[in-house]
């Protein structure tokens, strides 16, 4: 049996031949398990992608931290990172965290775009409503002023009428407001860059004029010599109103309102301003004046106490008497002095009001400039997108 189990030399030689014949197929079958080696081109592409990934990861900074991944509810990725770091195999950490980082970047970009849209929306409609209300107010002012001017048959004789006639002042201010606000209103709602620029340039000019005028008033008011010279202009205007008081209802109403508002009588800045009414033909104290109102002052100069019966002739026979004799019946100080005292009492309110108006105008200029820049930037982006979408020309 032992001899049968032992192979003869011929059989051994045959087996060696058969093994040699089968070795090529066996080597071929083993070759299928050899790892595929990347070609030079594939290695180059892989290096580029790894470099790009490394660059984006290095720029992302804190986005690769474990806490940032946990904040995004990516606990699986964070656990994988911990496991890789614990085992010392951190080669694929960046690749595994890339989806979470990209989601984080996409979320941040989406949030930024949303904030920009909200800001643009607010800028647009704040400008629109601000200018729309100003435009309507200017239009109403022009209409009311023209109606008042034409209804009473007022005539503009000279430049002084622009100061004395309230209707003319209302028309001028309303026209300026209308002209400035119209391009701002239309430019905001249509996102028209040209109209918006016209608006903020016009409003800037108005703002500069207001600031310069306010500065000059403060300088003149603080300088006694300049203040003394500044009084001559309003005195000249008020004296003309006194002379034409009985002949023109505009001057009559205007002068009565001033004397009631500032508790004054006449023009001058002294305590005997009531004697200025002798400039009027009907009120002068000359012997040749046959008027019943000789030496009188208008009813608007009278002082009335609570519960006292109103006497329409309270101002009769006053301009030819001393101040001590009439100060219980009428206001004696001139309206220039009365206006100065009124300014002193309401100085804070006037400054706050002027500051509020200037602040609103300044914000209008700033918002308009910001909106122009954002609209311009958005249009540049649209042009770039359109160029990318256009098919290439051969």
CSV table of C-alpha atoms in Angstrom, one decimal:
chain,number,residue,atom,x,y,z
A,1,UNK,CA,0.0,0.0,0.0
A,2,UNK,CA,2.9,2.2,0.8
A,3,UNK,CA,4.4,1.6,-2.6
A,4,UNK,CA,1.1,2.4,-4.3
A,5,UNK,CA,0.8,5.6,-2.3
A,6,UNK,CA,4.2,6.7,-3.4
A,7,UNK,CA,4.3,8.4,-6.8
A,8,UNK,CA,6.7,7.0,-9.3
A,9,UNK,CA,9.2,9.3,-11.0
A,10,UNK,CA,7.1,9.4,-14.2
A,11,UNK,CA,4.1,10.4,-12.3
A,12,UNK,CA,5.9,13.1,-10.5
A,13,UNK,CA,7.2,14.4,-13.8
A,14,UNK,CA,3.7,14.5,-15.2
A,15,UNK,CA,2.4,16.3,-12.2
A,16,UNK,CA,5.2,18.9,-12.5
A,17,UNK,CA,4.2,19.4,-16.2
A,18,UNK,CA,0.5,19.8,-15.3
A,19,UNK,CA,1.4,22.3,-12.6
A,20,UNK,CA,3.5,24.2,-15.0
A,21,UNK,CA,0.7,24.2,-17.6
A,22,UNK,CA,-1.8,25.5,-15.0
A,23,UNK,CA,0.5,28.2,-13.6
A,24,UNK,CA,-0.3,30.9,-16.2
A,25,UNK,CA,-4.0,30.7,-15.5
A,26,UNK,CA,-3.4,30.7,-11.8
A,27,UNK,CA,-1.2,33.8,-12.2
A,28,UNK,CA,-3.8,35.5,-14.2
A,29,UNK,CA,-6.5,34.8,-11.6
A,30,UNK,CA,-4.2,36.2,-8.9
A,31,UNK,CA,-3.6,39.3,-11.0
A,32,UNK,CA,-7.2,40.3,-10.6
A,33,UNK,CA,-6.6,41.1,-7.0
A,34,UNK,CA,-3.7,43.5,-7.7
A,35,UNK,CA,-4.8,47.2,-6.8
A,36,UNK,CA,-5.3,49.5,-9.8
A,37,UNK,CA,-2.6,52.1,-10.0
A,38,UNK,CA,-3.7,55.6,-11.0
A,39,UNK,CA,-2.3,57.0,-14.3
A,40,UNK,CA,-0.3,60.2,-14.1
A,41,UNK,CA,-3.3,62.2,-15.4
A,42,UNK,CA,-5.6,60.7,-12.7
A,43,UNK,CA,-3.0,61.4,-10.0
A,44,UNK,CA,-2.7,65.0,-11.2
A,45,UNK,CA,-6.5,65.5,-11.1
A,46,UNK,CA,-6.6,63.9,-7.6
A,47,UNK,CA,-3.9,66.3,-6.4
A,48,UNK,CA,-5.8,69.3,-7.8
A,49,UNK,CA,-9.0,68.3,-6.1
A,50,UNK,CA,-7.2,67.7,-2.8
A,51,UNK,CA,-5.5,71.0,-3.1
A,52,UNK,CA,-8.8,72.8,-3.8
A,53,UNK,CA,-10.4,71.0,-0.8
A,54,UNK,CA,-7.5,72.0,1.4
A,55,UNK,CA,-7.8,75.6,0.2
A,56,UNK,CA,-11.5,75.8,0.9
A,57,UNK,CA,-11.0,74.2,4.3
A,58,UNK,CA,-8.2,76.5,5.2
A,59,UNK,CA,-10.4,79.5,4.3
A,60,UNK,CA,-13.4,78.2,6.2
A,61,UNK,CA,-11.5,78.4,9.5
A,62,UNK,CA,-13.7,77.6,12.5
A,63,UNK,CA,-16.2,75.8,10.3
A,64,UNK,CA,-14.1,72.6,10.7
A,65,UNK,CA,-14.3,72.6,14.5
A,66,UNK,CA,-16.3,69.9,16.2
A,67,UNK,CA,-18.5,72.5,17.9
A,68,UNK,CA,-19.5,74.0,14.6
A,69,UNK,CA,-20.6,70.6,13.3
A,70,UNK,CA,-22.6,69.9,16.5
A,71,UNK,CA,-24.3,73.3,16.1
A,72,UNK,CA,-25.4,72.2,12.7
A,73,UNK,CA,-26.8,68.9,14.2
A,74,UNK,CA,-24.1,67.0,12.4
A,75,UNK,CA,-23.4,64.8,15.4
A,76,UNK,CA,-22.6,61.8,13.2
A,77,UNK,CA,-19.8,63.6,11.5
A,78,UNK,CA,-18.5,65.0,14.8
A,79,UNK,CA,-18.4,61.5,16.3
A,80,UNK,CA,-16.6,60.1,13.2
A,81,UNK,CA,-14.0,62.9,13.7
A,82,UNK,CA,-13.5,62.0,17.3
A,83,UNK,CA,-13.2,58.3,16.4
A,84,UNK,CA,-10.6,59.0,13.7
A,85,UNK,CA,-8.6,61.2,16.0
A,86,UNK,CA,-8.7,58.6,18.8
A,87,UNK,CA,-7.4,55.9,16.6
A,88,UNK,CA,-4.8,58.1,15.1
A,89,UNK,CA,-6.2,57.7,11.6
A,90,UNK,CA,-7.2,61.3,10.7
A,91,UNK,CA,-6.4,61.2,7.0
A,92,UNK,CA,-10.0,61.3,5.9
A,93,UNK,CA,-11.3,63.8,8.4
A,94,UNK,CA,-11.5,66.7,6.0
A,95,UNK,CA,-13.3,64.6,3.4
A,96,UNK,CA,-15.8,63.4,5.9
A,97,UNK,CA,-16.5,66.9,7.2
A,98,UNK,CA,-16.8,68.5,3.7
A,99,UNK,CA,-20.6,67.9,3.4
A,100,UNK,CA,-21.3,69.6,6.8
A,101,UNK,CA,-19.0,72.5,5.9
A,102,UNK,CA,-20.6,73.0,2.6
A,103,UNK,CA,-24.0,73.0,4.2
A,104,UNK,CA,-22.8,75.5,6.8
A,105,UNK,CA,-21.4,77.8,4.0
A,106,UNK,CA,-24.6,77.5,2.0
A,107,UNK,CA,-26.6,78.4,5.1
A,108,UNK,CA,-24.5,81.4,5.8
A,109,UNK,CA,-24.7,82.6,2.2
A,110,UNK,CA,-28.5,82.2,2.3
A,111,UNK,CA,-28.8,84.2,5.5
A,112,UNK,CA,-26.6,87.0,4.1
A,113,UNK,CA,-28.7,87.1,0.9
A,114,UNK,CA,-31.9,87.2,3.0
A,115,UNK,CA,-30.6,90.1,5.1
A,116,UNK,CA,-29.6,92.0,2.0
A,117,UNK,CA,-33.0,91.6,0.5
A,118,UNK,CA,-34.7,92.8,3.7
A,119,UNK,CA,-32.4,95.8,3.8
A,120,UNK,CA,-33.1,96.7,0.2
A,121,UNK,CA,-36.8,96.3,0.7
A,122,UNK,CA,-36.8,98.6,3.8
A,123,UNK,CA,-34.5,101.2,2.0
A,124,UNK,CA,-36.8,101.3,-1.0
A,125,UNK,CA,-40.1,101.8,0.7
A,126,UNK,CA,-38.8,104.1,3.4
A,127,UNK,CA,-37.5,106.4,0.6
A,128,UNK,CA,-40.8,105.9,-1.3
A,129,UNK,CA,-43.1,106.8,1.6
A,130,UNK,CA,-41.0,109.6,2.9
A,131,UNK,CA,-40.9,111.3,-0.6
A,132,UNK,CA,-44.5,110.4,-1.3
A,133,UNK,CA,-45.7,112.2,1.8
A,134,UNK,CA,-43.5,115.2,1.1
A,135,UNK,CA,-44.6,115.3,-2.5
A,136,UNK,CA,-48.3,115.2,-1.5
A,137,UNK,CA,-47.7,117.9,1.2
A,138,UNK,CA,-46.0,120.1,-1.4
A,139,UNK,CA,-48.7,119.7,-3.9
A,140,UNK,CA,-51.4,120.5,-1.3
A,141,UNK,CA,-49.4,123.6,-0.2
A,142,UNK,CA,-49.1,124.9,-3.7
A,143,UNK,CA,-52.9,124.4,-4.3
A,144,UNK,CA,-53.9,126.1,-1.1
A,145,UNK,CA,-51.5,129.0,-1.6
A,146,UNK,CA,-52.7,129.6,-5.2
A,147,UNK,CA,-56.3,129.3,-4.2
A,148,UNK,CA,-55.8,131.8,-1.4
A,149,UNK,CA,-53.8,134.2,-3.6
A,150,UNK,CA,-56.3,134.2,-6.5
A,151,UNK,CA,-59.4,134.1,-4.4
A,152,UNK,CA,-58.5,137.4,-2.6
A,153,UNK,CA,-57.1,139.0,-5.7
A,154,UNK,CA,-53.7,139.6,-4.2
A,155,UNK,CA,-51.2,141.5,-6.3
A,156,UNK,CA,-47.4,141.0,-6.0
A,157,UNK,CA,-46.1,144.6,-6.3
A,158,UNK,CA,-42.5,144.2,-5.2
A,159,UNK,CA,-40.1,141.9,-3.5
A,160,UNK,CA,-41.4,142.8,-0.1
A,161,UNK,CA,-44.7,141.1,-0.9
A,162,UNK,CA,-42.9,137.8,-1.0
A,163,UNK,CA,-42.1,138.3,2.7
A,164,UNK,CA,-45.4,139.8,3.8
A,165,UNK,CA,-47.8,137.6,1.8
A,166,UNK,CA,-48.4,134.3,3.5
A,167,UNK,CA,-49.9,132.8,0.4
A,168,UNK,CA,-46.8,133.5,-1.6
A,169,UNK,CA,-44.6,131.9,1.0
A,170,UNK,CA,-46.8,128.8,1.1
A,171,UNK,CA,-46.6,128.5,-2.7
A,172,UNK,CA,-42.8,128.9,-2.8
A,173,UNK,CA,-42.2,126.3,0.0
A,174,UNK,CA,-44.7,123.9,-1.5
A,175,UNK,CA,-43.2,124.2,-4.9
A,176,UNK,CA,-39.7,123.5,-3.6
A,177,UNK,CA,-40.9,120.5,-1.6
A,178,UNK,CA,-42.8,119.1,-4.6
A,179,UNK,CA,-39.8,119.5,-7.0
A,180,UNK,CA,-37.4,117.8,-4.7
A,181,UNK,CA,-39.6,115.0,-3.5
A,182,UNK,CA,-41.0,114.0,-6.9
A,183,UNK,CA,-37.8,112.4,-8.4
A,184,UNK,CA,-37.1,110.7,-5.0
A,185,UNK,CA,-40.6,109.2,-4.9
A,186,UNK,CA,-40.6,107.9,-8.5
A,187,UNK,CA,-36.9,106.9,-8.5
A,188,UNK,CA,-37.4,104.8,-5.3
A,189,UNK,CA,-40.4,102.9,-6.6
A,190,UNK,CA,-38.9,102.4,-10.1
A,191,UNK,CA,-35.3,101.9,-8.8
A,192,UNK,CA,-34.2,104.5,-11.3
A,193,UNK,CA,-30.6,105.5,-10.6
A,194,UNK,CA,-30.8,108.9,-12.4
A,195,UNK,CA,-33.9,110.1,-10.5
A,196,UNK,CA,-32.4,108.9,-7.2
A,197,UNK,CA,-29.2,110.9,-7.9
A,198,UNK,CA,-31.2,114.0,-8.8
A,199,UNK,CA,-33.1,113.6,-5.6
A,200,UNK,CA,-30.2,113.2,-3.2
A,201,UNK,CA,-28.2,116.1,-5.0
A,202,UNK,CA,-31.2,118.4,-4.8
A,203,UNK,CA,-31.9,117.5,-1.1
A,204,UNK,CA,-28.2,118.0,-0.4
A,205,UNK,CA,-28.3,121.5,-1.8
A,206,UNK,CA,-31.4,122.3,0.3
A,207,UNK,CA,-29.7,120.9,3.3
A,208,UNK,CA,-26.6,123.0,2.7
A,209,UNK,CA,-28.6,126.2,2.3
A,210,UNK,CA,-30.5,125.5,5.5
A,211,UNK,CA,-27.3,124.9,7.5
A,212,UNK,CA,-25.6,128.0,6.1
A,213,UNK,CA,-28.7,130.1,6.9
A,214,UNK,CA,-29.0,128.7,10.4
A,215,UNK,CA,-25.3,129.4,11.0
A,216,UNK,CA,-25.6,133.0,9.8
A,217,UNK,CA,-28.6,133.6,12.0
A,218,UNK,CA,-26.8,132.2,15.1
A,219,UNK,CA,-23.7,134.3,14.3
A,220,UNK,CA,-25.7,137.5,13.8
A,221,UNK,CA,-27.9,136.9,16.8
A,222,UNK,CA,-24.8,136.4,19.1
A,223,UNK,CA,-23.1,139.6,17.8
A,224,UNK,CA,-24.8,142.8,19.2
A,225,UNK,CA,-23.6,145.0,16.3
A,226,UNK,CA,-24.8,142.5,13.7
A,227,UNK,CA,-28.0,141.9,15.5
A,228,UNK,CA,-28.7,145.7,15.5
A,229,UNK,CA,-28.1,145.8,11.7
A,230,UNK,CA,-30.2,142.7,11.2
A,231,UNK,CA,-33.2,144.5,12.8
A,232,UNK,CA,-33.5,147.0,10.0
A,233,UNK,CA,-34.8,144.6,7.4
A,234,UNK,CA,-37.8,143.4,9.4
A,235,UNK,CA,-38.5,146.9,10.6
A,236,UNK,CA,-38.7,148.1,7.0
A,237,UNK,CA,-41.1,145.3,6.1
A,238,UNK,CA,-43.3,145.9,9.2
A,239,UNK,CA,-43.5,149.6,8.6
A,240,UNK,CA,-44.7,149.0,5.1
A,241,UNK,CA,-47.4,146.7,6.5
A,242,UNK,CA,-48.5,149.5,8.9
A,243,UNK,CA,-48.7,152.0,6.1
A,244,UNK,CA,-51.0,149.7,4.0
A,245,UNK,CA,-52.9,148.2,6.9
A,246,UNK,CA,-56.2,149.7,6.0
A,247,UNK,CA,-55.8,149.4,2.2
A,248,UNK,CA,-54.9,145.7,1.9
A,249,UNK,CA,-56.5,142.8,3.7
A,250,UNK,CA,-53.4,140.7,3.4
A,251,UNK,CA,-51.3,143.2,5.4
A,252,UNK,CA,-54.1,143.7,7.9
A,253,UNK,CA,-54.5,140.0,8.7
A,254,UNK,CA,-50.8,139.4,8.7
A,255,UNK,CA,-50.1,142.3,11.1
A,256,UNK,CA,-52.9,141.4,13.4
A,257,UNK,CA,-51.7,137.8,13.7
A,258,UNK,CA,-48.1,139.0,14.5
A,259,UNK,CA,-49.3,141.4,17.2
A,260,UNK,CA,-51.5,138.7,18.8
A,261,UNK,CA,-48.9,136.0,18.6
A,262,UNK,CA,-45.9,138.0,20.0
A,263,UNK,CA,-48.0,140.3,22.2
A,264,UNK,CA,-46.6,143.4,20.7
A,265,UNK,CA,-47.9,146.6,19.0
A,266,UNK,CA,-46.1,148.5,16.2
A,267,UNK,CA,-42.7,147.9,14.7
A,268,UNK,CA,-39.7,149.0,16.7
A,269,UNK,CA,-37.6,147.0,19.2
A,270,UNK,CA,-38.3,149.5,22.0
A,271,UNK,CA,-41.0,149.6,24.6
A,272,UNK,CA,-42.8,152.4,22.7
A,273,UNK,CA,-43.5,150.5,19.5
A,274,UNK,CA,-47.2,151.4,19.7
A,275,UNK,CA,-46.4,154.9,18.5
A,276,UNK,CA,-45.3,153.5,15.1
A,277,UNK,CA,-49.0,153.4,14.2
A,278,UNK,CA,-48.9,157.1,13.6
A,279,UNK,CA,-47.3,156.2,10.2
A,280,UNK,CA,-50.7,155.1,9.0
A,281,UNK,CA,-52.9,157.7,7.5
A,282,UNK,CA,-56.0,156.7,9.4
A,283,UNK,CA,-54.2,156.4,12.8
A,284,UNK,CA,-51.9,159.5,12.8
A,285,UNK,CA,-52.4,162.2,15.4
A,286,UNK,CA,-52.2,165.3,13.1
A,287,UNK,CA,-54.9,167.9,13.4
A,288,UNK,CA,-55.7,167.5,9.8
A,289,UNK,CA,-56.8,163.9,10.3
A,290,UNK,CA,-60.6,163.8,10.3
A,291,UNK,CA,-60.7,160.0,11.0
A,292,UNK,CA,-62.5,158.7,14.1
A,293,UNK,CA,-59.5,156.4,14.6
A,294,UNK,CA,-57.1,159.3,15.0
A,295,UNK,CA,-54.3,158.5,17.5
A,296,UNK,CA,-55.6,154.9,17.7
A,297,UNK,CA,-54.0,151.5,17.4
A,298,UNK,CA,-55.6,148.3,15.9
A,299,UNK,CA,-57.8,146.1,18.0
A,300,UNK,CA,-55.0,143.4,17.9
A,301,UNK,CA,-52.9,145.6,20.2
A,302,UNK,CA,-55.4,145.4,23.1
A,303,UNK,CA,-54.9,143.4,26.3
A,304,UNK,CA,-57.9,141.4,27.4
A,305,UNK,CA,-58.2,139.7,30.8
A,306,UNK,CA,-60.2,136.6,31.5
A,307,UNK,CA,-63.9,137.4,32.0
A,308,UNK,CA,-63.6,140.9,30.7
A,309,UNK,CA,-66.0,142.3,28.2
A,310,UNK,CA,-64.4,142.9,24.8
A,311,UNK,CA,-64.3,146.5,23.7
A,312,UNK,CA,-63.7,147.0,20.0
A,313,UNK,CA,-62.6,150.6,20.6
A,314,UNK,CA,-60.0,149.7,23.2
A,315,UNK,CA,-57.2,151.1,21.1
A,316,UNK,CA,-58.6,154.6,20.5
A,317,UNK,CA,-56.7,157.6,21.7
A,318,UNK,CA,-53.5,155.8,22.7
A,319,UNK,CA,-50.6,156.9,20.5
A,320,UNK,CA,-50.5,160.5,21.9
A,321,UNK,CA,-50.1,159.3,25.5
A,322,UNK,CA,-47.2,158.0,27.5
A,323,UNK,CA,-46.3,154.4,28.1
A,324,UNK,CA,-47.4,154.4,31.7
A,325,UNK,CA,-50.8,155.7,30.7
A,326,UNK,CA,-51.6,153.0,28.2
A,327,UNK,CA,-49.7,149.9,29.3
A,328,UNK,CA,-52.7,148.6,31.1
A,329,UNK,CA,-54.8,148.7,28.0
A,330,UNK,CA,-52.5,147.8,25.1
A,331,UNK,CA,-49.2,146.1,24.5
A,332,UNK,CA,-46.5,148.8,24.2
A,333,UNK,CA,-43.4,147.0,23.0
A,334,UNK,CA,-42.6,146.8,19.3
A,335,UNK,CA,-43.0,143.5,17.4
A,336,UNK,CA,-39.2,143.3,16.7
A,337,UNK,CA,-38.6,143.2,20.5
A,338,UNK,CA,-41.6,140.9,21.0
A,339,UNK,CA,-40.3,138.5,18.4
A,340,UNK,CA,-36.9,138.4,20.1
A,341,UNK,CA,-38.5,137.6,23.5
A,342,UNK,CA,-40.6,134.9,21.9
A,343,UNK,CA,-37.4,133.3,20.4
A,344,UNK,CA,-35.8,133.4,23.8
A,345,UNK,CA,-38.7,131.5,25.4
A,346,UNK,CA,-39.0,128.9,22.7
A,347,UNK,CA,-35.3,128.5,21.8
A,348,UNK,CA,-35.1,124.9,22.8
A,349,UNK,CA,-38.2,123.9,20.9
A,350,UNK,CA,-37.0,125.7,17.8
A,351,UNK,CA,-33.6,124.1,17.9
A,352,UNK,CA,-35.1,120.6,18.4
A,353,UNK,CA,-37.5,121.1,15.6
A,354,UNK,CA,-34.9,122.4,13.2
A,355,UNK,CA,-32.5,119.5,14.3
A,356,UNK,CA,-35.3,117.0,13.6
A,357,UNK,CA,-36.0,118.4,10.1
A,358,UNK,CA,-32.3,118.5,9.2
A,359,UNK,CA,-31.8,115.0,10.5
A,360,UNK,CA,-34.6,113.6,8.4
A,361,UNK,CA,-33.2,115.3,5.3
A,362,UNK,CA,-29.7,114.0,6.1
A,363,UNK,CA,-31.1,110.5,6.5
A,364,UNK,CA,-32.9,110.9,3.2
A,365,UNK,CA,-29.7,111.8,1.4
A,366,UNK,CA,-27.8,108.9,3.1
A,367,UNK,CA,-30.5,106.3,2.3
A,368,UNK,CA,-30.7,107.5,-1.3
A,369,UNK,CA,-26.9,107.1,-1.8
A,370,UNK,CA,-26.9,103.7,-0.3
A,371,UNK,CA,-29.8,102.5,-2.4
A,372,UNK,CA,-28.2,103.8,-5.6
A,373,UNK,CA,-25.0,101.8,-4.8
A,374,UNK,CA,-27.0,98.7,-4.1
A,375,UNK,CA,-29.1,99.0,-7.3
A,376,UNK,CA,-26.0,99.6,-9.3
A,377,UNK,CA,-24.3,96.5,-7.8
A,378,UNK,CA,-27.3,94.3,-8.4
A,379,UNK,CA,-27.5,95.4,-12.1
A,380,UNK,CA,-23.8,94.5,-12.6
A,381,UNK,CA,-24.6,91.0,-11.2
A,382,UNK,CA,-27.5,90.6,-13.6
A,383,UNK,CA,-25.3,91.6,-16.5
A,384,UNK,CA,-22.7,89.0,-15.5
A,385,UNK,CA,-25.3,86.3,-15.2
A,386,UNK,CA,-26.7,87.1,-18.6
A,387,UNK,CA,-23.3,86.9,-20.2
A,388,UNK,CA,-22.7,83.5,-18.6
A,389,UNK,CA,-26.1,82.3,-19.9
A,390,UNK,CA,-25.5,83.5,-23.4
A,391,UNK,CA,-24.3,80.7,-25.8
A,392,UNK,CA,-20.8,81.0,-27.0
A,393,UNK,CA,-20.4,82.4,-30.4
A,394,UNK,CA,-18.3,80.5,-32.9
